[in-house]
Coordinates of C-alpha atoms in Angstrom, one line a residue:
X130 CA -24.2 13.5 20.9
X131 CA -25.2 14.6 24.2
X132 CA -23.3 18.2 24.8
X133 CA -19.6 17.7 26.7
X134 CA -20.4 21.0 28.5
X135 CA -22.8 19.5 30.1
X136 CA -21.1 16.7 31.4
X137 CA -17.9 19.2 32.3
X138 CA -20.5 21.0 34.7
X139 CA -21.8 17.6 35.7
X140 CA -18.2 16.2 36.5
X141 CA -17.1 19.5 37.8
X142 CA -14.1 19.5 35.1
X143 CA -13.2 23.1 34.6
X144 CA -11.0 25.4 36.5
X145 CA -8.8 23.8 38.6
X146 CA -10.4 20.5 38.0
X147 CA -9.6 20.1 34.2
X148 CA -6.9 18.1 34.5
X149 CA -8.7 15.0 35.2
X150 CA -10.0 15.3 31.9
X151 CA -6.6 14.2 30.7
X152 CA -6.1 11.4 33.4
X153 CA -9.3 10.0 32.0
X154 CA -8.0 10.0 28.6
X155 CA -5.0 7.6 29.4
X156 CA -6.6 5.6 31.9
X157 CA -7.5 3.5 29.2
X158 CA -3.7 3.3 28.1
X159 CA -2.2 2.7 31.3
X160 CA -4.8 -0.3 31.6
X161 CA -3.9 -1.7 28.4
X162 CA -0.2 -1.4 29.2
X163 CA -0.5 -3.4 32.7
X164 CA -2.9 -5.8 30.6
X165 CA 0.1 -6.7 27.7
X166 CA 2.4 -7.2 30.3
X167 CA 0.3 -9.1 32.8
X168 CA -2.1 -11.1 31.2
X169 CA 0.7 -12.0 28.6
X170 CA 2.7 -13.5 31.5
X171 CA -0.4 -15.6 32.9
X172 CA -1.8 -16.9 28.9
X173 CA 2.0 -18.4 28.8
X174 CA 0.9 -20.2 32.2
X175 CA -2.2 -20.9 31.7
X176 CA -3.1 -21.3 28.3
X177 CA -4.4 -18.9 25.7
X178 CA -8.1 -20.0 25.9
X179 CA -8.9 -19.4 30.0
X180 CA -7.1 -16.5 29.4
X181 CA -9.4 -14.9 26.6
X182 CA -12.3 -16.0 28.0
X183 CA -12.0 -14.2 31.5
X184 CA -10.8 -11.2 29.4
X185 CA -14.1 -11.2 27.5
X186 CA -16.2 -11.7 31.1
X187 CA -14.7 -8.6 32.2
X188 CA -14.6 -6.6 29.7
X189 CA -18.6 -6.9 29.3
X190 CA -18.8 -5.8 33.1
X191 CA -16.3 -3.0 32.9
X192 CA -17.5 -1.8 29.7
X193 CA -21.4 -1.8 30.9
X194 CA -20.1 -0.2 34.4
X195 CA -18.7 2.4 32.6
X196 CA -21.6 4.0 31.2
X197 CA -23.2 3.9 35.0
X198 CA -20.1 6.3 36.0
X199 CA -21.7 9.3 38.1
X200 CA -18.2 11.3 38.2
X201 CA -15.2 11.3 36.7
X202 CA -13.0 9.4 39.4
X203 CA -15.4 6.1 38.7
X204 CA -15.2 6.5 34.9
X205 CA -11.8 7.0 34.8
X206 CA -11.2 3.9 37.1
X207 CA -13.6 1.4 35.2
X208 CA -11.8 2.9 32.1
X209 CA -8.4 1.2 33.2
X210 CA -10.1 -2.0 34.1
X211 CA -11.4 -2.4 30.6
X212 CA -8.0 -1.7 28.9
X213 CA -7.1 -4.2 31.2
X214 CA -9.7 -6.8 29.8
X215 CA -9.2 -5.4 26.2
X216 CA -5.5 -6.5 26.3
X217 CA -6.3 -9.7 27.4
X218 CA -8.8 -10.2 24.3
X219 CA -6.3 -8.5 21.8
X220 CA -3.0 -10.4 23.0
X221 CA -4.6 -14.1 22.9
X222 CA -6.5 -13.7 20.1
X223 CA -3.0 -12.5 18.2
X224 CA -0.8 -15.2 19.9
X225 CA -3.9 -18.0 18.5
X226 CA -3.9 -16.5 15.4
X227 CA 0.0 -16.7 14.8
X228 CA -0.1 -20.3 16.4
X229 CA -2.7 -21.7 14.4
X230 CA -1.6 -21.1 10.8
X231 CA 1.0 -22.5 8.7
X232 CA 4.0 -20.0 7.8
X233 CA 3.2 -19.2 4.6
X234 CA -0.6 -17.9 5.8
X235 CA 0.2 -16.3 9.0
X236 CA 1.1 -12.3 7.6
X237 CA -2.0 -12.7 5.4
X238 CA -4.4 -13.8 8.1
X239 CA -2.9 -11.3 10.3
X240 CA -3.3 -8.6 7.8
X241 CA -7.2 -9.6 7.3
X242 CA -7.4 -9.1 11.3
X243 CA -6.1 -5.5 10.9
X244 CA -8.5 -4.6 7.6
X245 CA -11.2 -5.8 10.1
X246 CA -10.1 -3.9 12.9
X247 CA -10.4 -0.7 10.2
X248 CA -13.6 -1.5 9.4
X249 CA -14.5 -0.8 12.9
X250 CA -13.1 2.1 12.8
X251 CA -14.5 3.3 9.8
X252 CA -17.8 2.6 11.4
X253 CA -17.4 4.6 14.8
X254 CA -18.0 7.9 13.6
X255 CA -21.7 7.0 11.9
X256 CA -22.4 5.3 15.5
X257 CA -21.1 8.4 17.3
X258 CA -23.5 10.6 14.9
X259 CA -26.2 8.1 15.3
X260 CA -26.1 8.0 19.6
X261 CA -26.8 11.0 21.1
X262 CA -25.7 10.4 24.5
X263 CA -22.1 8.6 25.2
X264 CA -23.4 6.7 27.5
X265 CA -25.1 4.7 25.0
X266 CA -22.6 5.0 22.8
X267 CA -20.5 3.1 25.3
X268 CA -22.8 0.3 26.3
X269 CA -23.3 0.1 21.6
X270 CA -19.4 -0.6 21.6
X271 CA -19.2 -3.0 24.4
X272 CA -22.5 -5.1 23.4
X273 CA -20.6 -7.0 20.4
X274 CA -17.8 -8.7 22.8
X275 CA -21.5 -10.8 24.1
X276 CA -20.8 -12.6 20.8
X277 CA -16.9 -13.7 21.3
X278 CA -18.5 -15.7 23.9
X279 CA -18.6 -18.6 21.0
X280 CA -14.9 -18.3 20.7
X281 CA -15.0 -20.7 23.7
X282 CA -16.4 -23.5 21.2
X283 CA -14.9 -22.3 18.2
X284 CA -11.2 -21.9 19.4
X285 CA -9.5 -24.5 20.9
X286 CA -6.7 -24.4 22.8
X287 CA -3.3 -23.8 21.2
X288 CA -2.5 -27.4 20.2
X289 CA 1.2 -26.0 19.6
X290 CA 1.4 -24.3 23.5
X291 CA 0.3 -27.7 24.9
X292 CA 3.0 -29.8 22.6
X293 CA 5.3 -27.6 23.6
X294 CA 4.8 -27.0 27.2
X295 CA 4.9 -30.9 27.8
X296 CA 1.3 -31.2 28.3
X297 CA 0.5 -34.6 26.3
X298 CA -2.1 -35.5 27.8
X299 CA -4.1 -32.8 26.8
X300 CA -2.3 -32.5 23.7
X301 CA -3.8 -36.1 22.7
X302 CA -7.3 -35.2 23.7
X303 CA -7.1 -32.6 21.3
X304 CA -5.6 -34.4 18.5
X305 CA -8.3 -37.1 18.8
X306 CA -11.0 -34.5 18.8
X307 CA -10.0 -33.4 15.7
X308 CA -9.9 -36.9 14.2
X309 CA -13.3 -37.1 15.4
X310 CA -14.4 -33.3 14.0
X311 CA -12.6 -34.0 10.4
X312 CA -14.0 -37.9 10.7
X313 CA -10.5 -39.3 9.8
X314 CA -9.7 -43.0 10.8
X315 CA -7.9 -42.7 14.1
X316 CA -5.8 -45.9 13.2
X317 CA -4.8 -44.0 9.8
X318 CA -2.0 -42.6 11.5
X319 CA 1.4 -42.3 8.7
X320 CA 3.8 -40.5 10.4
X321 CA 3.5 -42.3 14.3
X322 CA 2.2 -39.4 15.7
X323 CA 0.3 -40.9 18.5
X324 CA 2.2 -44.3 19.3
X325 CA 5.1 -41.2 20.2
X326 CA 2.7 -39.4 21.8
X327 CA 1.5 -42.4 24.2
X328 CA 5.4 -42.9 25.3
X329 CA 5.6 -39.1 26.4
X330 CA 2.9 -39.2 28.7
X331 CA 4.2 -40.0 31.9
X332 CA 6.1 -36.6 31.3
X333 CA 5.4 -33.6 34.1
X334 CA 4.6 -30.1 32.2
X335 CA 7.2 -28.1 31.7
X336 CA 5.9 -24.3 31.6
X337 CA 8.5 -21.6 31.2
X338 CA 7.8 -17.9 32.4
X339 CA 9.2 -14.6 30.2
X340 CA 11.8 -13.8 32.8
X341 CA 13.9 -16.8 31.4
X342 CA 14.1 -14.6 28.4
X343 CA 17.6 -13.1 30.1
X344 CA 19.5 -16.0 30.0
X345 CA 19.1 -16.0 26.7
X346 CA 22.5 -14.9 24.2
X347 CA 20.3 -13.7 21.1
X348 CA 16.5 -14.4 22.1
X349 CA 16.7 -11.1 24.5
X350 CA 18.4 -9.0 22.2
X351 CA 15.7 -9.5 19.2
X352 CA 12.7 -8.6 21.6
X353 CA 14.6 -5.6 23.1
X354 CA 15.0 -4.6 19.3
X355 CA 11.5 -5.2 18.5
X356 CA 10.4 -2.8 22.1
X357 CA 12.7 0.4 20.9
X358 CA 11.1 -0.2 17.3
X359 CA 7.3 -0.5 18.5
X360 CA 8.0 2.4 21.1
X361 CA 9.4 4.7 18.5
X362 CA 6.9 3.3 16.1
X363 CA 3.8 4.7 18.3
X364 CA 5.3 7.3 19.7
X365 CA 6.3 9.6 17.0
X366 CA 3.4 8.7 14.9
X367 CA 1.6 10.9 17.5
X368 CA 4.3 13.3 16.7
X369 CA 3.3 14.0 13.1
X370 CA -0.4 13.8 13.6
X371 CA 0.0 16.6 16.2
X372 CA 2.0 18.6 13.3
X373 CA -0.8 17.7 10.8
X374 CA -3.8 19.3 12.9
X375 CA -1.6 21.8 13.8
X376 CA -2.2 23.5 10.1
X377 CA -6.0 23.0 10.5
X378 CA -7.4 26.3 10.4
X379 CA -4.9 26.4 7.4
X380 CA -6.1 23.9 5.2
X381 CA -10.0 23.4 4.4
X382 CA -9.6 19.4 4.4
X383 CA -8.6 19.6 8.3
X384 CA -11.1 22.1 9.3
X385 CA -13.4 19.6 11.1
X386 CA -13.3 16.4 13.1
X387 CA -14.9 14.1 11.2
X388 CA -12.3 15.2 8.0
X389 CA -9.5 15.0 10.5
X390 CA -10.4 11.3 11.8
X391 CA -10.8 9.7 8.6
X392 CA -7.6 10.9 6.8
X393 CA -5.7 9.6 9.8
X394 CA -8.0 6.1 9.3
X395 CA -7.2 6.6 5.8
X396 CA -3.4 6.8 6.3
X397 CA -3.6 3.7 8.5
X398 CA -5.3 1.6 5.9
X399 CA -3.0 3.1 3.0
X400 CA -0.2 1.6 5.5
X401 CA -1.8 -1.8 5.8
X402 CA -2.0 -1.7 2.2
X403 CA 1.5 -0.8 1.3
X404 CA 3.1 -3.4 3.9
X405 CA 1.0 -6.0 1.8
X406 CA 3.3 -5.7 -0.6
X407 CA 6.3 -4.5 0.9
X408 CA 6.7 -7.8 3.2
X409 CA 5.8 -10.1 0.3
X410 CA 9.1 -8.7 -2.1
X411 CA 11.4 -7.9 0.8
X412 CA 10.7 -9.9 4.1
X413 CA 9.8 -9.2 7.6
X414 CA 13.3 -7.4 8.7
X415 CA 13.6 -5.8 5.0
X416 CA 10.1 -4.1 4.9
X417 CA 10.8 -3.1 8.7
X418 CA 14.3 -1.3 7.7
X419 CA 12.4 0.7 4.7
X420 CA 9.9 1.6 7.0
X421 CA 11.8 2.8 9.5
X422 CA 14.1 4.7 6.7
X423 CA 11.0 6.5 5.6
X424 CA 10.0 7.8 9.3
X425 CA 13.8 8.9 9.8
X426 CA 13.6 10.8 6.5
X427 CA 10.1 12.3 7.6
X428 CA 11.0 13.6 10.6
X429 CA 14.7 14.7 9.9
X430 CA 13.5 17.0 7.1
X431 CA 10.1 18.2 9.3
X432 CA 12.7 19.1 12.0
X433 CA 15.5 20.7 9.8
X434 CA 14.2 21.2 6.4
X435 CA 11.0 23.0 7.8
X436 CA 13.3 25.2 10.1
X437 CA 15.8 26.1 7.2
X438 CA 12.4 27.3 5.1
X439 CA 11.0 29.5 8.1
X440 CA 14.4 31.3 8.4
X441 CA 14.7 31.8 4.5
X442 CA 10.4 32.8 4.2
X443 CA 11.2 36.0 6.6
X444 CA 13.5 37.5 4.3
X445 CA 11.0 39.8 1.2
X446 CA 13.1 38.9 -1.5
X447 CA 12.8 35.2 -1.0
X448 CA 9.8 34.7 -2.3
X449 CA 8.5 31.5 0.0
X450 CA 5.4 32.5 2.1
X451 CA 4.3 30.8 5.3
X452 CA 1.7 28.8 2.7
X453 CA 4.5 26.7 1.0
X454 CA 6.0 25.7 4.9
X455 CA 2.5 24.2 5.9
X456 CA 2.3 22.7 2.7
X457 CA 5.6 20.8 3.3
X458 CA 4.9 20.2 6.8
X459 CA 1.5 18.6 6.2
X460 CA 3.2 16.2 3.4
X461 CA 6.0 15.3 5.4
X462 CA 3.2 14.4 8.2
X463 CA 1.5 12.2 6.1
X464 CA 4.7 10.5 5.3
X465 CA 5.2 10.0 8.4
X466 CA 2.4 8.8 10.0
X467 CA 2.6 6.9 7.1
X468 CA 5.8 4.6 7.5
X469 CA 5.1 4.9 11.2
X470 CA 2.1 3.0 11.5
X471 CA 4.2 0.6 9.3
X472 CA 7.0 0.5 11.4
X473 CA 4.8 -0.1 15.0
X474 CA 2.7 -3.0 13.2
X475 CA 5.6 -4.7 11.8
X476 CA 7.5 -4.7 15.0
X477 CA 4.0 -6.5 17.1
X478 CA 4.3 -8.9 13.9
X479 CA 7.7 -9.5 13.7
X480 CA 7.8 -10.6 17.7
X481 CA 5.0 -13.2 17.4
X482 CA 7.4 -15.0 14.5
X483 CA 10.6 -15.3 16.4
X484 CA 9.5 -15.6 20.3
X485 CA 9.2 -19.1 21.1
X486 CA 6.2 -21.0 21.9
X487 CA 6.6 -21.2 25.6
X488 CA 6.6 -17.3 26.3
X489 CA 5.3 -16.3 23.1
X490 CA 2.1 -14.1 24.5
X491 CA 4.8 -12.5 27.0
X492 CA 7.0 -11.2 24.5
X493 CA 4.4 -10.1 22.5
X494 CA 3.2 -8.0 26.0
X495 CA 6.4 -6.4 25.9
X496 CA 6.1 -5.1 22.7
X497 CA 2.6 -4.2 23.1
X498 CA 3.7 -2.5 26.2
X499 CA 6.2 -0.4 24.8
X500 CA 3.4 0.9 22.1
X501 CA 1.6 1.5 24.6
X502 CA 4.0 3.5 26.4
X503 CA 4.4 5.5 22.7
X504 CA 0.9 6.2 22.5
X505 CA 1.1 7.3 26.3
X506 CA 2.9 9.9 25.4
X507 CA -0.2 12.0 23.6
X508 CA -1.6 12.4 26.7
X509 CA 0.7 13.7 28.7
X510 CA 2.2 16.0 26.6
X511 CA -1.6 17.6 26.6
X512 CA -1.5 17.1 30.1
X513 CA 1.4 20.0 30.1
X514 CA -0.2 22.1 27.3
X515 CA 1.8 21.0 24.5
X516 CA 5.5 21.9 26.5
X517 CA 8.4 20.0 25.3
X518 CA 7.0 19.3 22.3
X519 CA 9.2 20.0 20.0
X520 CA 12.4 18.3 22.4
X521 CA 9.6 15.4 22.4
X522 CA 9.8 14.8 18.4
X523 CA 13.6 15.3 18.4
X524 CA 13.8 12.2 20.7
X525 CA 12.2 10.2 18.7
X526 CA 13.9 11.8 15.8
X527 CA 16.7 10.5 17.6
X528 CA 15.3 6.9 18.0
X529 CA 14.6 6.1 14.5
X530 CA 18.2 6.6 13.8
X531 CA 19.2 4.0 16.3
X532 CA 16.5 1.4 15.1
X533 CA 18.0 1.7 11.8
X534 CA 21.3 -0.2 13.0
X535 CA 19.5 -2.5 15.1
X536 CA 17.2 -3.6 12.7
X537 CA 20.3 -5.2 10.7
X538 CA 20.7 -7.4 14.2
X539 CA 17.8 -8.9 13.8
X540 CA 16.9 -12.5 12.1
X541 CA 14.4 -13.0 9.2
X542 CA 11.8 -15.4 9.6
X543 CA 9.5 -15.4 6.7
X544 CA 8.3 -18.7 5.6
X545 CA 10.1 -20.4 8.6
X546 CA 8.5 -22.3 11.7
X547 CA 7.9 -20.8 14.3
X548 CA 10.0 -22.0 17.5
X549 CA 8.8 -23.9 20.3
X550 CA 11.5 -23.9 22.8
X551 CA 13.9 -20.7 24.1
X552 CA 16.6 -22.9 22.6
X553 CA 15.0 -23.2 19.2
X554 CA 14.4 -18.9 19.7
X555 CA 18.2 -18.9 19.7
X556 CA 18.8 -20.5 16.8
X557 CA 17.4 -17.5 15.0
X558 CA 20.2 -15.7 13.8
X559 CA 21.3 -12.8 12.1
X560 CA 21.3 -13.6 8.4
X561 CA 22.7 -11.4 5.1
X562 CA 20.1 -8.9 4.6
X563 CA 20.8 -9.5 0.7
X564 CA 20.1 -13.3 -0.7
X565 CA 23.6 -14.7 -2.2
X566 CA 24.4 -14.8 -6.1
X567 CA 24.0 -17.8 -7.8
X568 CA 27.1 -20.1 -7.1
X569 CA 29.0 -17.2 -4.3
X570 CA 29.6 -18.8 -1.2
X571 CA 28.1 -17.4 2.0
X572 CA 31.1 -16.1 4.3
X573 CA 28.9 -16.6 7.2
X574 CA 27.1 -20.0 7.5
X575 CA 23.9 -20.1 9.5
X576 CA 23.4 -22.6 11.6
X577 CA 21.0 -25.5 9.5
X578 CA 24.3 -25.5 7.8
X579 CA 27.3 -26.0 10.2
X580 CA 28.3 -29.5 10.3
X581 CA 30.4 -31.1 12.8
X582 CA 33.3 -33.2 11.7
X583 CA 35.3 -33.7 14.9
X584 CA 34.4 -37.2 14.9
X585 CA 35.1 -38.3 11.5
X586 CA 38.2 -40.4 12.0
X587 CA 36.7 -42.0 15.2
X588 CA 34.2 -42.7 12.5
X589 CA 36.3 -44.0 9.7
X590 CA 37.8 -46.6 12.1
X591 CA 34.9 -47.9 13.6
X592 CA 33.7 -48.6 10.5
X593 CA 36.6 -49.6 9.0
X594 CA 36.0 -53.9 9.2
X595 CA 32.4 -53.4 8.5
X596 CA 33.5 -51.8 5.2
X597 CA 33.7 -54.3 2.0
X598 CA 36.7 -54.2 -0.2
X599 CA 37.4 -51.2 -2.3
X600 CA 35.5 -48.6 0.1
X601 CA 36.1 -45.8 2.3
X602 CA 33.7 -44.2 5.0
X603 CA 33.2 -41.2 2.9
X604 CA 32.2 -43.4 0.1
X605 CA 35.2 -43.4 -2.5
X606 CA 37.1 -46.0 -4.0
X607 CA 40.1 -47.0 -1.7
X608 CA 43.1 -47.8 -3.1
X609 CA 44.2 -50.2 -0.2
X610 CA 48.4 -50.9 -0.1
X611 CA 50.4 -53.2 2.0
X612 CA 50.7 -50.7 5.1
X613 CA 46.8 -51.1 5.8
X614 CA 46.5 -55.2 4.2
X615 CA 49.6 -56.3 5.1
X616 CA 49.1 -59.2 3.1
X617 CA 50.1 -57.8 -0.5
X618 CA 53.3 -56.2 -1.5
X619 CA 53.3 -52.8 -3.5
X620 CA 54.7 -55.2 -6.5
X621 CA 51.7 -57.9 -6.4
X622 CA 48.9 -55.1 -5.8
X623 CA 50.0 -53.0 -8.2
X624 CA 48.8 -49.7 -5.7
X625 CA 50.9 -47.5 -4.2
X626 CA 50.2 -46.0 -0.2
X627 CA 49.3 -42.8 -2.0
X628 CA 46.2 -44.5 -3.5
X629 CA 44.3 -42.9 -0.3
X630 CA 42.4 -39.9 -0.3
X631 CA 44.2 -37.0 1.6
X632 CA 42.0 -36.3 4.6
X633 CA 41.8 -40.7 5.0
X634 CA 45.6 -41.9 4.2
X635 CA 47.1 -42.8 7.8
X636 CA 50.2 -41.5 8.6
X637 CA 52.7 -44.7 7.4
X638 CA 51.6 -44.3 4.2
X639 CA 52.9 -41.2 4.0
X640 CA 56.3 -42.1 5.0
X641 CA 59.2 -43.0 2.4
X642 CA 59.3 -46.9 1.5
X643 CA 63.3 -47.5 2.3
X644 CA 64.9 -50.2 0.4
X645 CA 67.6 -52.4 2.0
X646 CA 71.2 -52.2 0.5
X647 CA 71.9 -54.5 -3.4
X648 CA 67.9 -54.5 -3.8
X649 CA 66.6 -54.4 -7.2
X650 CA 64.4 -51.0 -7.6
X651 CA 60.4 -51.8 -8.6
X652 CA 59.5 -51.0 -12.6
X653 CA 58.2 -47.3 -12.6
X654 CA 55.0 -46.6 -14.4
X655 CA 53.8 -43.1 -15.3
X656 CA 52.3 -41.1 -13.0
X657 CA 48.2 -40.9 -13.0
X658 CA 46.1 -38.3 -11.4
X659 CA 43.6 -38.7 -8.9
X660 CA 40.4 -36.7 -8.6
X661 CA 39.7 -37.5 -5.2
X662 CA 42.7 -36.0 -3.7
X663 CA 44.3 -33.8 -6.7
X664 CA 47.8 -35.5 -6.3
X665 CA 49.9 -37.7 -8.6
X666 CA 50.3 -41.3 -7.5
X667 CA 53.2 -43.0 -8.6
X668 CA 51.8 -46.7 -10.1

């Protein structure tokens, strides 16, 4: 690699000047954080396909400009373009990814996305070793977006944004050019798909932008949730890596770069790993709340624990040296970073499940904003030469203990569809983070369950002359008397009014028979029980 003292003299970047050495360094941020929220906006507009493929246009002319930069100001401007384009690329090809699968494939795929996205970074330190100048280094990483140019023939457009957002027309185009790709028999059509279809399409688009996300009762709330998580996620992950190379001249495993970048790539994919099987046994809110437990628990006992040993180590007679604090320190770091990386994937996951189709890419821009904003953080606490560090970890400290409770708030949606509409985003509720015993009744119904019975009686009366003899509307036996007949006596029907089940008897029935003065009294039978109602009719 070409020598950075070089380029420093080059760039004038020392003295007064070497600040913009940190303002290059989260250019590249601040571009993909005005990318998620932007280009999230317009892929909901738009559709998912233009949207990548402009990104992947750009990015190739950014990323190539870059390595033409002659000083800093023009590096660190191109820099922000391409996190622009990048967040285009990474946002659509997420939202396609979630859209396209069915719900019992769509954590594994997304998992197998993320392995591959370690592989890459596995790989950049042999290509930094192997390029001895960055600016081919740079113009090595960009090359490879040349072939995501056949993503524009081998993705189509999200068949489930164009159902969704009213755009039939172009949904039936679609559908038929799958029939014609899988060569299926376009008349072989079981469940009516298409004969519906062809009545819809006189039907204007109906595209809905993020910002109807606050009219929402629950649907704001759950992405709000998912924001603090991501932010504190990303945010104090940087946190306990900073703690971890802080120890490097300590410990021989950290004494280099190369050591230090691949135990934090090895932590990352040990994370990947462990959420595997986390999210299979306990869910997507479940494996979120353990995560988040763990980073609490990391950084609480970093903060205090660490403290507590440093004051006790200065005494002679305790016998703790400054070796067994690092030692701690450097576990509870891995910990964290641990669960934290966890915590900020989950959170990107978890939003992709219970947005709604129609502003689907724009939530998940807000939550890949508010990582962003995390990761921002690094920078420019560097930028100030590492002051406030410490107050910066106990805010986040802070923040994990406040994600904990909101995590309870949010709804679980593992093996469920994935909702099209902001109404069908609403019906995601908050569910018992515990499954039910066998045979206990839920206190709290959800609302797949909730029936409405308000018009039962309406109901029962309508239907009451289509009924034949000896049935109700709720399907049991009725026991008809004289009050609803009129044309038998108690004595010749042998039935009394109480034959009725008690939600269906009308109200004479329920009144005393009278008997007019000198009448003889009817033969009593025994009384025999009922198991529709539970009561004793008298025969």
């Amino acid at each position: 690699m070409e020598d950075s003292s070089a380029v420093w003299d080059k760039w004038d970047l020392v003295c007064d000047n070497a600040w913009k050495v940190h303002i290059a360094k989260f250019s590249l941020l601040v571009g993909l954080i005005f990318g998620y929220l932007i280009t999230g906006c317009i892929a909901d507009w738009v559709g998912r396909r233009p949207v990548l493929l402009c990104s992947i246009i750009f990015i190739l002319i950014f990323g190539l400009t870059v390595a033409l930069s002659v000083n800093v100001t023009m590096f660190s401007t191109l820099r922000f373009f391409e996190g622009f384009c990048l967040a285009g690329i990474i946002l659509t090809l997420y939202a396609l990814r979630i859209e396209l699968c069915p719900p019992g494939k769509r954590f594994m795929i997304t998992m197998v996305a993320s392995f591959v996205a370690m592989a890459g970074q596995f790989l950049m330190p042999g290509l930094a070793a192997l390029c001895r100048d960055w600016q081919v280094l740079q113009a090595l990483i960009i090359c490879p977006f040349l072939l995501m140019l056949l993503y524009w023939s081998v993705f189509p457009e999200s068949l489930r944004w164009l159902m969704a957002t009213q755009q039939f027309e172009s949904a039936k185009k679609l559908i038929l050019h799958f029939i014609q790709k899988n060569c299926m028999n376009p008349e072989s059509d079981i469940k009516g798909v298409m004969p519906e279809l062809e009545k819809e399409l006189s039907r204007r688009p109906k595209k809905v932008c993020i910002v109807k996300m606050v009219g929402t009762r629950n649907l704001w709330k759950n992405i709000v949730v998912l924001c603090v998580n991501s932010l504190t996620g990303y945010g104090i992950h940087h946190c306990f890596a900073r703690s971890m190379m802080g120890h490097e001249v300590k410990v021989p495993l950290l004494e280099n770069f190369y050591a230090d970048y691949y135990t934090m790539a090895s932590i990352a994919l040990a994370s990947c790993l462990a959420m595997c099987v986390v999210v299979r046994f306990l869910g997507r809110r479940g494996g979120l709340l353990l995560f988040m437990i763990l980073t609490a628990l990391a950084s609480l006992l970093q903060l205090g624990l660490l403290n507590l040993i440093g004051k006790y180590s200065q005494h002679p007679d305790s016998g703790m040296s400054d070796s067994v604090k690092d030692k701690f320190s450097i576990t509870f770091s891995i910990v964290g970073m641990f669960a934290s990386h966890a915590v900020g994937s989950l959170s990107v996951f978890f939003c992709a499940e219970i947005t709604p189709t129609v502003i689907r890419c724009g939530g998940l821009g807000l939550v890949l904003a508010s990582a962003g904003f995390g990761m921002l953080t690094a920078p420019i606490i560097e930028l100030h030469n590492q002051k406030g560090y410490f107050l910066h970890h106990i805010i986040f400290a802070c923040c994990t203990l406040i994600c904990i409770i909101c995590i309870l708030l949010l709804p679980e949606s593992r093996n469920q569809s994935l909702p099209e509409s902001l109404s069908n985003g609403e019906h995601y509720t908050r569910q018992p983070l515990l499954p039910h015993k066998k045979g206990e009744q839920p206190l709290l119904l959800t609302n797949a369950e909730l029936k409405d019975y308000s018009g039962l009686h309406d109901a029962a009366a309508t239907a009451g002359d289509a009924l034949p003899d000896g049935a109700t509307a709720n399907g049991l036996r009725n026991r008809t008397t004289s009050f609803e007949r009129g044309t038998q006596s108690p004595q010749s029907s042998g039935q009394s009014p109480r034959g009725l089940p008690c939600a269906h008897r009308p109200p004479a029935a329920r009144r005393p028979r009278r008997r007019s003065p000198g009448a003889a009294c009817p033969v009593r039978t025994p009384p025999r029980q009922f198991p529709d109602c539970g009561l004793d009719a008298e025969m």
